[in-house]
Each structure stands twice: as C-alpha cells, then as structure tokens.
Tab-separated table of C-alpha atoms in Angstrom:
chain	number	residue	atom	x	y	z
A	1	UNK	CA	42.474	51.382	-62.878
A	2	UNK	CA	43.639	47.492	-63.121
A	3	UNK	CA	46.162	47.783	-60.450
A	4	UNK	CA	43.833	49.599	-58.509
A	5	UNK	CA	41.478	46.580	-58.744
A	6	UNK	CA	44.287	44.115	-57.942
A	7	UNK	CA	45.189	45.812	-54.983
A	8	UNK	CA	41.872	46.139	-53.086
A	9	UNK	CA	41.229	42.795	-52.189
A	10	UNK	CA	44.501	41.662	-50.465
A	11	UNK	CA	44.556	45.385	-48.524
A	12	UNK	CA	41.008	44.233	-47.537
A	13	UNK	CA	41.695	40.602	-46.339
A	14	UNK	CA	44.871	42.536	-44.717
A	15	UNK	CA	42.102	44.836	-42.925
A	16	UNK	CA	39.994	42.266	-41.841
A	17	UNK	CA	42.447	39.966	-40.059
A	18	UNK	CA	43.901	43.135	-38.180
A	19	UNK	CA	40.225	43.531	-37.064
A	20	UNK	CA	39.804	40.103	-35.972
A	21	UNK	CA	43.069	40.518	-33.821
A	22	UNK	CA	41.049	43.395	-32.201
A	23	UNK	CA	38.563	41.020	-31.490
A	24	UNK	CA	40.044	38.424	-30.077
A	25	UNK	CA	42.474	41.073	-28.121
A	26	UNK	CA	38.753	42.101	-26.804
A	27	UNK	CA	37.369	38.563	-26.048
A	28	UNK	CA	40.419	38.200	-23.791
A	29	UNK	CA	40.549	41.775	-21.912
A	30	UNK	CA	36.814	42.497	-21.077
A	31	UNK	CA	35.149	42.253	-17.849
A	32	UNK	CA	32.121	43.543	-16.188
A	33	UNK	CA	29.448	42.955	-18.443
A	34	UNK	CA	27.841	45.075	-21.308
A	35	UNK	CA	28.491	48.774	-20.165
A	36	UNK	CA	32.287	47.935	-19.709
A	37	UNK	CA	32.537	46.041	-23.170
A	38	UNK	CA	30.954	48.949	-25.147
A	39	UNK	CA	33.683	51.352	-23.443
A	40	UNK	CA	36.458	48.872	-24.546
A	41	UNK	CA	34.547	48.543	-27.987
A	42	UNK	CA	34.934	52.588	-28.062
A	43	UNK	CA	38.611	52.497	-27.166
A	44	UNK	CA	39.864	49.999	-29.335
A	45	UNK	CA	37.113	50.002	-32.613
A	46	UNK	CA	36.490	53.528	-32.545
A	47	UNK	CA	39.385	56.053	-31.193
A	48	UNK	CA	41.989	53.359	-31.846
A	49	UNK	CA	40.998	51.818	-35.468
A	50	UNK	CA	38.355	53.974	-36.844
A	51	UNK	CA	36.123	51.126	-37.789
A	52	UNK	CA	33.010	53.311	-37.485
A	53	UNK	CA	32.223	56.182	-35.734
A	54	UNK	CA	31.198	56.792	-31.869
A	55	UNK	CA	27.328	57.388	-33.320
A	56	UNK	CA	27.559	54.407	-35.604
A	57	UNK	CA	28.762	52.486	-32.443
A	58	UNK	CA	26.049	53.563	-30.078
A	59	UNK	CA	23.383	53.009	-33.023
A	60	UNK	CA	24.388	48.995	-33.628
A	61	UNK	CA	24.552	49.022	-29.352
A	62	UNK	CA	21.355	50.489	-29.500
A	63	UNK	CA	20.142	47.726	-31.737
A	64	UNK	CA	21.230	44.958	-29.607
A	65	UNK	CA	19.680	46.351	-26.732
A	66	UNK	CA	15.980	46.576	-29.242
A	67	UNK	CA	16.584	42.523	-29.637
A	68	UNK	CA	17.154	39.343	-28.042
A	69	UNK	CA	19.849	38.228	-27.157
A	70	UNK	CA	23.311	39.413	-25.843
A	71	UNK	CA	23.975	42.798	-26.082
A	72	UNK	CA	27.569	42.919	-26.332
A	73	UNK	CA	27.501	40.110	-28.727
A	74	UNK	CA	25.522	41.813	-31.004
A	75	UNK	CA	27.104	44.604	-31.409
A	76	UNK	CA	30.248	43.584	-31.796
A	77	UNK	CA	28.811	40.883	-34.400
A	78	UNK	CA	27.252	43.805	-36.198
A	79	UNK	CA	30.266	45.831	-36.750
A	80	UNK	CA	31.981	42.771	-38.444
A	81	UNK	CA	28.913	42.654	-40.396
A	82	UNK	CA	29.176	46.184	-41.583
A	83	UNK	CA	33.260	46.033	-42.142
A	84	UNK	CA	32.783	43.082	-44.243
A	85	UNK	CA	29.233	41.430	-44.349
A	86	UNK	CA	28.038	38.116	-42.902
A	87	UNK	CA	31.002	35.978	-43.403
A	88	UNK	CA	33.370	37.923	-41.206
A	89	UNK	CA	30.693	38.024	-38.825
A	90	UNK	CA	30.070	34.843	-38.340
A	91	UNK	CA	33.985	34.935	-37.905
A	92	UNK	CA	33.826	37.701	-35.575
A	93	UNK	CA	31.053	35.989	-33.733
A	94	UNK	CA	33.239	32.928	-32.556
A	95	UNK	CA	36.168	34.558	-32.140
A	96	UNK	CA	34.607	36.701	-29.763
A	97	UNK	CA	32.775	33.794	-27.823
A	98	UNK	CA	35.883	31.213	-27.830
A	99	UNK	CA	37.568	32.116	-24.919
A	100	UNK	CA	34.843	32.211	-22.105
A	101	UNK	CA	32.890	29.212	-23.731
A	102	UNK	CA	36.194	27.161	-23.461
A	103	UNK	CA	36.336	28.805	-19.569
A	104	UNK	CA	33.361	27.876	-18.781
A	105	UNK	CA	33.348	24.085	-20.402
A	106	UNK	CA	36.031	23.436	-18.745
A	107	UNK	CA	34.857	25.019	-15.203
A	108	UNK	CA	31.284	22.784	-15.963
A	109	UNK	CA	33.902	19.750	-16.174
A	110	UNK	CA	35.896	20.116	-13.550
A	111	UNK	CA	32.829	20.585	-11.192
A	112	UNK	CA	31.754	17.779	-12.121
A	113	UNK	CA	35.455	15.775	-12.114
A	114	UNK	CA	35.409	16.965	-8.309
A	115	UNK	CA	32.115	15.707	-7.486
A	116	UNK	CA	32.489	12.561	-9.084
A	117	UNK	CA	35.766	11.949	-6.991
A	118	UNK	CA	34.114	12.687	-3.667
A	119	UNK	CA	36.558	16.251	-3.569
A	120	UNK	CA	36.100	18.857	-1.412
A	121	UNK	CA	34.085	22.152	-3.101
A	122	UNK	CA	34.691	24.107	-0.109
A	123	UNK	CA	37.122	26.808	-2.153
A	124	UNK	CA	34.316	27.508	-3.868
A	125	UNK	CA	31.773	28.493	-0.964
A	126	UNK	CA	32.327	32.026	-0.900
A	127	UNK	CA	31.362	31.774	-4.598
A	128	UNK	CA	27.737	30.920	-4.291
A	129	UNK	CA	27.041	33.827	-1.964
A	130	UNK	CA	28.825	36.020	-3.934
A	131	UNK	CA	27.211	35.343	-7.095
A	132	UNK	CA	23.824	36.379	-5.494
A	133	UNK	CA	24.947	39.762	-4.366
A	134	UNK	CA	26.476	40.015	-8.222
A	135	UNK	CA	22.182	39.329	-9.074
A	136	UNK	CA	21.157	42.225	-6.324
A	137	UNK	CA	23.342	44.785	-7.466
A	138	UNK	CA	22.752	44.049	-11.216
A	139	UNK	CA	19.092	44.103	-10.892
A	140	UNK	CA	19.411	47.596	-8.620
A	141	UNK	CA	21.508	48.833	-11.660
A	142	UNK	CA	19.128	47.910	-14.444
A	143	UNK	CA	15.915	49.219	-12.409
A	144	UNK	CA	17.495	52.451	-11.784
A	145	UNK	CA	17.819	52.842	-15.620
A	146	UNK	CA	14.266	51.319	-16.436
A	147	UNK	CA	11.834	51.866	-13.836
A	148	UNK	CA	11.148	55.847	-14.398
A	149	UNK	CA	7.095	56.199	-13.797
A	150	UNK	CA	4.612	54.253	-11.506
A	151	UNK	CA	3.601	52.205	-14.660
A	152	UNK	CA	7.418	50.548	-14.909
A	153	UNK	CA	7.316	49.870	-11.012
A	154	UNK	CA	4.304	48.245	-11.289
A	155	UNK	CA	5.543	46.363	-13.977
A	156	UNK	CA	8.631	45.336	-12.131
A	157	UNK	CA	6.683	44.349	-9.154
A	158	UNK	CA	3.958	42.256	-10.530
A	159	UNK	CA	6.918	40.546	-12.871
A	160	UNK	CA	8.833	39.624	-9.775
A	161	UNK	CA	5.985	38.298	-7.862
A	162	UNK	CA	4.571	36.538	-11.000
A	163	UNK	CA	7.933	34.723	-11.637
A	164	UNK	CA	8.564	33.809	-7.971
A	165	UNK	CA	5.094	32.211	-7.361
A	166	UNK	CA	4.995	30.523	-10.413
A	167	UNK	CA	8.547	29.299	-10.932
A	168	UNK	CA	7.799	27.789	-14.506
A	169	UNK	CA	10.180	28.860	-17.841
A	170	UNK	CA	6.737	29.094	-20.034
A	171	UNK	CA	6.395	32.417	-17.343
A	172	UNK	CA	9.188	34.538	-18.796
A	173	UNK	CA	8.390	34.773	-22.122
A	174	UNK	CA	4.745	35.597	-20.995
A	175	UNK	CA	5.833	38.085	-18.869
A	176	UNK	CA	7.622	39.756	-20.987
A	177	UNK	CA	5.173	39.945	-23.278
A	178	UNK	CA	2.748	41.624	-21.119
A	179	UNK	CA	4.725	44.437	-19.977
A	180	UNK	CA	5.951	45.302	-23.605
A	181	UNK	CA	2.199	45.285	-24.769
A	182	UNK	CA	1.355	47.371	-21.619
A	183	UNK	CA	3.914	50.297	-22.640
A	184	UNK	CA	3.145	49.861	-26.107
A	185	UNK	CA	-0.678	51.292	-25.909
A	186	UNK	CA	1.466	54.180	-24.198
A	187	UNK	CA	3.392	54.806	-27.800
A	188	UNK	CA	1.384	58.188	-28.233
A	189	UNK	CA	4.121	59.474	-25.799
A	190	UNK	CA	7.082	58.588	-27.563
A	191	UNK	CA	8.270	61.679	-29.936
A	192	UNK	CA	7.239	61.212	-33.486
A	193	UNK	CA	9.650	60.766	-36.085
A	194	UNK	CA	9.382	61.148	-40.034
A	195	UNK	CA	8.814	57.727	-41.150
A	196	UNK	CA	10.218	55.425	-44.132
A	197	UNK	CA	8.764	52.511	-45.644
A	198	UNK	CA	10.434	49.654	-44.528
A	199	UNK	CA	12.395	47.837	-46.679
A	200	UNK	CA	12.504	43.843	-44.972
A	201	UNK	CA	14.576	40.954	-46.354
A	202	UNK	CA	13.171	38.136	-44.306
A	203	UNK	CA	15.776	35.382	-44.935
A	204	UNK	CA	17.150	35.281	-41.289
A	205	UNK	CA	13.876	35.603	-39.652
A	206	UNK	CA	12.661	32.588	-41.295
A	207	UNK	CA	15.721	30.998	-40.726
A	208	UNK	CA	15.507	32.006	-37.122
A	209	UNK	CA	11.551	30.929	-36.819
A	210	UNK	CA	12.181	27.696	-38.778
A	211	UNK	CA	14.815	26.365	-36.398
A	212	UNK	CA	12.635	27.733	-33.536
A	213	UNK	CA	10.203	25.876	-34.857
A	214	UNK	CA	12.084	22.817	-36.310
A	215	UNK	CA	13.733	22.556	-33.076
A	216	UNK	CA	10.921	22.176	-30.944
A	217	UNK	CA	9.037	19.718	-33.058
A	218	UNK	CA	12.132	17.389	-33.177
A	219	UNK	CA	12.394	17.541	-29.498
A	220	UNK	CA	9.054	16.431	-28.995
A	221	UNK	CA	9.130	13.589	-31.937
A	222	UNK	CA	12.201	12.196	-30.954
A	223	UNK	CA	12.652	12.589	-27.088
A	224	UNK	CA	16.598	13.087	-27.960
A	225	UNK	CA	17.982	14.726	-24.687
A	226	UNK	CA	20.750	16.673	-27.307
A	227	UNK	CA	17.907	18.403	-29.478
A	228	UNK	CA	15.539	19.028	-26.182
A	229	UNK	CA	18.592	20.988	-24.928
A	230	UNK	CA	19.580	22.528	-28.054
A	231	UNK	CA	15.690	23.864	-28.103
A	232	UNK	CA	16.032	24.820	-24.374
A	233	UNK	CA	18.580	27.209	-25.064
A	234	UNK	CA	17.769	28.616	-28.333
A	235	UNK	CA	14.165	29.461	-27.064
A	236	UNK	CA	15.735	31.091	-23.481
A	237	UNK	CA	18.080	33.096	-26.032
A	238	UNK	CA	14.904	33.912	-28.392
A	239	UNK	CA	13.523	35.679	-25.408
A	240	UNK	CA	15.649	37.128	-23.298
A	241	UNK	CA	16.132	41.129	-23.016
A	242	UNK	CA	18.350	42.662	-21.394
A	243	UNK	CA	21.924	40.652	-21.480
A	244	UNK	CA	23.218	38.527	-19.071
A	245	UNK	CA	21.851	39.915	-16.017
A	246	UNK	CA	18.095	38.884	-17.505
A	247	UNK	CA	19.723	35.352	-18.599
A	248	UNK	CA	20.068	34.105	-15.629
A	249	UNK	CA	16.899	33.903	-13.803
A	250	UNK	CA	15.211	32.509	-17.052
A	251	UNK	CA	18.367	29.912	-16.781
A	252	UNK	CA	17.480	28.977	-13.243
A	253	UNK	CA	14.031	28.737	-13.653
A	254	UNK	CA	14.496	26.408	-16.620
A	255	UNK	CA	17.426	24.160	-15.738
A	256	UNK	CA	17.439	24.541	-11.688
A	257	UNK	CA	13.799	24.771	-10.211
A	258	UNK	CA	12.078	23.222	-13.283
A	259	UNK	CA	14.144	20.582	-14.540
A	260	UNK	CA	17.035	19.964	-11.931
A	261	UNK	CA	19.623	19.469	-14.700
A	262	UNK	CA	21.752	21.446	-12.020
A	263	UNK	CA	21.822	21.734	-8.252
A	264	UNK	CA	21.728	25.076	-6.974
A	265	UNK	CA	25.103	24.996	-5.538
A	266	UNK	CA	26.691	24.098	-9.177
A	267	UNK	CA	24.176	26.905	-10.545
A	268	UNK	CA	25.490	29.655	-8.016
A	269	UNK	CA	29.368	28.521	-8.683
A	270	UNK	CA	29.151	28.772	-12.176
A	271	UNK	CA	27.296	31.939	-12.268
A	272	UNK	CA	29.948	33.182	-9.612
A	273	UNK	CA	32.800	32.125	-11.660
A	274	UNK	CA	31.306	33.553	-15.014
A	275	UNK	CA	31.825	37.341	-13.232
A	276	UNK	CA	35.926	36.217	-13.457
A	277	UNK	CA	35.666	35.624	-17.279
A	278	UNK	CA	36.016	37.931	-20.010
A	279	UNK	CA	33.680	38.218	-23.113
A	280	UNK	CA	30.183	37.436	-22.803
A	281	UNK	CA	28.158	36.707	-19.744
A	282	UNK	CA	26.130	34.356	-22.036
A	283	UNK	CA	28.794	32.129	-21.780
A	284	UNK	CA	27.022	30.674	-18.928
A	285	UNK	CA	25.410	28.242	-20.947
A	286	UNK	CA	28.374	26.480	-21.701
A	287	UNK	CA	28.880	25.542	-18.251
A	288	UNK	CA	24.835	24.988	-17.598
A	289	UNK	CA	25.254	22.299	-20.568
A	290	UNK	CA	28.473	20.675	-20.024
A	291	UNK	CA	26.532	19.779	-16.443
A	292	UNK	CA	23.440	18.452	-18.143
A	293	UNK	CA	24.983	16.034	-19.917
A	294	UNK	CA	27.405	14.636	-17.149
A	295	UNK	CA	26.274	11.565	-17.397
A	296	UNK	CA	27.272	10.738	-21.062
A	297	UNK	CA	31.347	11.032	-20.107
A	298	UNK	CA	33.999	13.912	-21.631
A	299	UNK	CA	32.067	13.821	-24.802
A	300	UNK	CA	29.141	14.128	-23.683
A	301	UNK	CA	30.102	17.011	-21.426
A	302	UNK	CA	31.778	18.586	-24.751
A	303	UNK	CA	29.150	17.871	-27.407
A	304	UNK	CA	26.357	19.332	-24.510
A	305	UNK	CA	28.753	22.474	-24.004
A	306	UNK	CA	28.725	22.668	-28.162
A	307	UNK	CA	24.907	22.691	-28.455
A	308	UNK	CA	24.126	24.580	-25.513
A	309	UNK	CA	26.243	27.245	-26.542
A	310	UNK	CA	24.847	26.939	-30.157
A	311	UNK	CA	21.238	27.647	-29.053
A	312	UNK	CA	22.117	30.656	-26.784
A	313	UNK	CA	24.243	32.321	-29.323
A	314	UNK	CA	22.359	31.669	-32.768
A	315	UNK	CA	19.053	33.420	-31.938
A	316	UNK	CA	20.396	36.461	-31.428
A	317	UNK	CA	22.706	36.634	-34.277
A	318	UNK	CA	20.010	35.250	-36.780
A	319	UNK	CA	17.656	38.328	-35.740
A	320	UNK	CA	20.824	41.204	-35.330
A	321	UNK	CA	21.070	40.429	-39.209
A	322	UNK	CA	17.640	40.132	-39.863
A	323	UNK	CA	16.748	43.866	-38.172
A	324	UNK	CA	20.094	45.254	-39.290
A	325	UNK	CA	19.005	45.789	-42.866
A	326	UNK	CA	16.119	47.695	-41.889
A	327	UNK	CA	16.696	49.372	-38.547
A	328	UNK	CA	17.245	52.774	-39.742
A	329	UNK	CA	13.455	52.759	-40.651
A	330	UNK	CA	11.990	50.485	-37.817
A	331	UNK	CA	13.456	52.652	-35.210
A	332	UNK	CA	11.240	55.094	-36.199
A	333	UNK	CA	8.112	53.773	-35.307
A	334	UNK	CA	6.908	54.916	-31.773
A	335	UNK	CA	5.126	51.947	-30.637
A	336	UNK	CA	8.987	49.811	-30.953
A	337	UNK	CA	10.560	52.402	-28.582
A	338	UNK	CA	7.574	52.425	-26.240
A	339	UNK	CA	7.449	48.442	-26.141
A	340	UNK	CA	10.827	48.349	-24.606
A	341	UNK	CA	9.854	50.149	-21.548
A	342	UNK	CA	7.471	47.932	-20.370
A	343	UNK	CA	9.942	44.728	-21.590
A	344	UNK	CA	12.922	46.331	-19.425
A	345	UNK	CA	10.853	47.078	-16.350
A	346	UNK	CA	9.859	43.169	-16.406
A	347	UNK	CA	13.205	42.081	-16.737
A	348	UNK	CA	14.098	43.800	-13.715
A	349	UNK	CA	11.185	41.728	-11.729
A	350	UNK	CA	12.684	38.559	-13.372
A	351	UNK	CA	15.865	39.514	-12.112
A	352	UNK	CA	14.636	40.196	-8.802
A	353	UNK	CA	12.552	37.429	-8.115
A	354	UNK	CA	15.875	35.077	-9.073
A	355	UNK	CA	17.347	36.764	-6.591
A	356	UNK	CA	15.352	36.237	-3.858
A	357	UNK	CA	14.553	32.663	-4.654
A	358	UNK	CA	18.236	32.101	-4.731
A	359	UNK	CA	19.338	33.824	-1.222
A	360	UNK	CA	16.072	31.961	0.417
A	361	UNK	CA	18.249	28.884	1.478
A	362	UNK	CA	21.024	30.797	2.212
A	363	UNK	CA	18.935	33.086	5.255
A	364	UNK	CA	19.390	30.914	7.788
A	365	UNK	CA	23.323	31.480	7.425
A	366	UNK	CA	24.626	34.351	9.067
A	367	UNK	CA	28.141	33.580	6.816
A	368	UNK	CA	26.597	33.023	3.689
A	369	UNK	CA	24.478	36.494	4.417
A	370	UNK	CA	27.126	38.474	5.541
A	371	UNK	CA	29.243	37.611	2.301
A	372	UNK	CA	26.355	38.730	0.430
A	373	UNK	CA	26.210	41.566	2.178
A	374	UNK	CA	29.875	42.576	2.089
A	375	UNK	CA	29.490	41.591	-2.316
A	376	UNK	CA	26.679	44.136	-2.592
A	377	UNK	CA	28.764	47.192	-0.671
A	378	UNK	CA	31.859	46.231	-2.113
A	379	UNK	CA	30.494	46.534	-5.782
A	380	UNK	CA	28.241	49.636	-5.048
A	381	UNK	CA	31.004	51.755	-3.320
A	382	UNK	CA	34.412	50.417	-4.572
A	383	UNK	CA	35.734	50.433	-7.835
A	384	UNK	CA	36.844	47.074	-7.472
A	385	UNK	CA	36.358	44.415	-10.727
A	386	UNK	CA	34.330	41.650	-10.681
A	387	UNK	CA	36.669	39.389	-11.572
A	388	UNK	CA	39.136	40.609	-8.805
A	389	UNK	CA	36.610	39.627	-6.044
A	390	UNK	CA	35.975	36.667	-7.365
A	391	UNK	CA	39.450	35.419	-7.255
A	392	UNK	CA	39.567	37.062	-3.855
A	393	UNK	CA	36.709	34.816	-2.939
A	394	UNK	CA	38.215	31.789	-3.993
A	395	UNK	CA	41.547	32.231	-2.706
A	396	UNK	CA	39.699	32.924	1.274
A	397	UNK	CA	37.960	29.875	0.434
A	398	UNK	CA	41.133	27.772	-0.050
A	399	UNK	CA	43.033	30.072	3.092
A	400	UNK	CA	40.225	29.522	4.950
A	401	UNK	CA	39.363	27.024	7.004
C-alpha cells in the first residue's frame, strides 16, 4: 500500500499539467464562439483524453449556459474544477483566457498608438461594418434557438425596443429580469422531476455578492476611475446571459452611448477584430479597458486591460463554483428551467436592438451597407470562419484604396 501512496501524487501532478497543455493547445486553436469551443472541448477532453464523459461535458455546458457569465469559460473552468478542484481551476481559468486578453490589449493599444500619431485607420474600415453583420447573424442564430412560442417573441420584441429607446446600462439587468420572471409563472409547463434537498455551501456566493457589493460602494466613496471600472465590468459580467453575443450590446450601452469611454468606430474595430481571436469572446473587455484608460500612458492602458478583464471574468467563475456543488439538485426545480426562457428570449432583443443602433450611422453608406450585407450571406451560406473574413477584411482594406 505505501508505494501505492507515494506514487499517486506525482502521476497526478503528471496528469494535471498534460491537461493544462490541452488547455492552452485549446486557448490557441478555437474560433467561432461557444458552439465551436464545446465541439473542440469534445474532441480533445472527451474522445481524445477521457477527462469526463460526453454527458458529463454537456451537463457542466449546460451549467454555464444556467449562469452568468461566459459560457465557454465556464465550462472549461468547471472541468478543471472536477479533475482537480479549485486550484487547477483557477489555473485552468487563466490559461485559457491569456492568449486573447494579451490579443486584445495589445489591439486596444495599438488603436490608440495610431490615433495618437495622426495614422491612417483606413485598413480597418471594412472591420466596423463587418462586425455588425457578425451582431445580425448572431442574434438570428440565438432567436432561432430561443424564441419558440408567441410569449418569447414578445419578449424579444419588447426587450429590443425597451433597450433601444432607453439606451441606459441600469436597462439590461432590468430587462432581463422581467422576461425570466415572465416565463417563470409559466414553470407548471416544465416536466417535473423527483426532487432533492439541496445541499448549498455559500462561500463563493458571498464572495461573489461581497465584491459586488464592496465594489460598488468603493466606487462611489472614492471616485477612483480604476475601481469605477473594475465595478463596471464585474456588474456587466454579473448579468449577462447568453455569452459573448449578449456581452456586447450591454458593453456598448455602458461604455459607448452612456459613458463615451470609446467612440463607436474603436467599439466596432475591436468587436470586429475579437471574431479573428481564439478563446473567449469575453475577451473584449480587455480591449474596451485598455481604451478607457488611454489617457494614463502604457501603464495605464495595461493596469485598465488587468482590471477590466478581472471584473468580466471573476463573476462568472465565483458563481460556476458556487452552483457546481449543488447543481445536480437545483436543476431539478421547474421554475430554474422555465426562467431561462424568458432570460434568452430578452437577450435576443438586447442583441438586436445593439444591432440596429450600431448600423444607424452606417445607412446612409451604400459601402458600409453592402459590406454588411455581403458579412451576413457570407456567414449564413458559406462555411467560411470568422476569423478568415476578418483577415480578408483587413487585407482589402490595406489593397484597397
């Protein structure tokens, strides 16, 4: 039995660094967004490794998709969470994020190197366009999953005039709220399921609530630009459902028509270059807060990169731990599943109404239209990558003249 004992733990640490390899061989390799990360996730975790099982896979994507935050993210944080609890997590969780937050930085500070030294953006102005037909064609995709009954269409619809009228981020989380409580009442519906008593360890959610909390108050006392942003973030990442495609109207609401950290053009060529990056979409932020903080030098750009990416990232991970212990049992309760219905079907009217406040400007344009035309066929009837037509968009922007 001793040398059995002796054994173990070096054959696990072995284990676990041949899993974080996988990880960061996955953080480098995968495009397109949640559906095409939990296919590579399958590949190379499940058929490949043997990790966990294809049900145990879908189950932890199925619980990223019940929470906040970034799907992709969350599962893949998860499954280092049940090879070798929270440590290699955490692990797991930057490994997977360090590549497209260090993308993104440094495509938030070379925008800004550019525009500081009077250079020409024109490469980039097939970008913009672009990234608004990337918007259109994600939210078609998500309401074709969601909206199923008259009750989910007039969800999306009142959530997409609601957010375009009244262009304020206190909006989202409200209306989000409202279509979640409105399927909810509906739960009688859902098939009923023999029920457990749930068994809660509520260390991360007060740890998540406190720095919700702590955050905010902070901000407010001390008027520190830093903590504001940090609370900007973690509160957008607190309430977003649905990945990145949801993200980013509650990101240009926020940072664009509320607070004009960004311009629009810098919003739309980030969010057009993030579709060329692999790993998550939430990397985003990275770029949104290297930009914020311009005007405190490279540092500034770095430490508002650090903190942005912080507050997007940490909400979701403090509540995937939180609900992991227990999801076997809360999953079983009808009125959870029924709530999401109503919180997906707004999400597609957030998305939507982003996307029309975004192509507004661009109407008069017959170019700019045209390219967002030619995005929305190309991506509904080819099987060309994201990332592909965004480098093909940037090299016709250098080409042409």
């Amino acid at each position: 039995m001793l040398p059995y004992l002796t054994t173990a733990q070096p054959v696990r640490r072995i284990r676990y660094f041949i899993f974080l390899k996988d990880v960061l061989v996955l953080a480098l390799t995968t495009f397109g967004g949640p559906q095409v990360h939990l296919a590579m996730f399958y590949d190379r975790l499940v058929l490949k490794r043997r990790y966990l099982t294809e049900a145990e896979l879908m189950e932890l994507n199925a619980l990223g998709q019940v929470l906040p935050g970034p799907t992709s993210t969350q599962t893949i944080t998860a499954i280092g969470f049940k090879i070798g609890g929270p440590n290699l997590a955490y692990i797991t969780l930057l490994i997977w994020i360090l590549p497209a937050v260090s993308i993104m930085t440094a495509a938030g500070m070379g925008i800004y190197y550019l525009e500081q030294h009077k250079l020409s953006l024109q490469f980039a102005r097939f970008i913009q366009p672009m990234a608004v037909g990337f918007m259109v064609v994600a939210g078609y995709r998500i309401g074709q999953k969601v909206i199923k009954n008259q009750v989910s269409l007039a969800l999306a619809l009142t959530a997409a005039i609601v957010a375009y009228l009244f262009r304020s981020p206190v909006m989202t989380p409200i209306v989000l709220l409202v279509g979640g409580l409105t399927t909810a009442i509906t739960y009688e519906k859902q098939q009923r399921m023999e029920k457990q008593p749930l068994r809660v360890k509520w260390a991360n959610f007060f740890l998540w609530l406190g720095v919700f909390v702590g955050a905010a108050a902070l901000g407010a006392f001390t008027q520190s630009f830093p903590v504001r942003l940090f609370e900007n973030f973690y509160r957008n990442g607190s309430f977003v459902f649905g990945g990145g495609q949801v993200l980013t109207p509650m990101l240009y609401n926020e940072f664009v028509a509320f607070k004009h950290y960004l311009t629009r053009e810098e919003f739309l060529s980030g969010l057009g270059l993030v579709q060329a990056v692999p790993g998550p979409v939430f990397a985003f932020a990275s770029y949104i807060g290297a930009l914020s903080m311009r005007d405190a030098g490279i540092h500034g750009q770095l430490w508002g990169s650090l903190i942005s990416t912080a507050g997007i990232f940490l909400p979701g991970t403090f509540l995937i731990f939180f609900v992991y212990r227990f999801w076997e049992q809360l999953k079983r309760y009808r009125v959870v599943r029924a709530s999401l219905d109503g919180i997906n079907a707004a999400s597609t009217g957030l998305t939507a109404a982003a996307a029309i406040a975004l192509f507004e400007p661009m109407a008069p344009y017959w170019p700019s239209v045209m390219v967002v035309i030619f995005t929305i066929m190309l991506l509904l009837y080819t099987k060309i990558p994201p990332y592909v037509l965004i480098f093909g968009g940037l090299l016709a922007g250098i080409v042409l003249p």
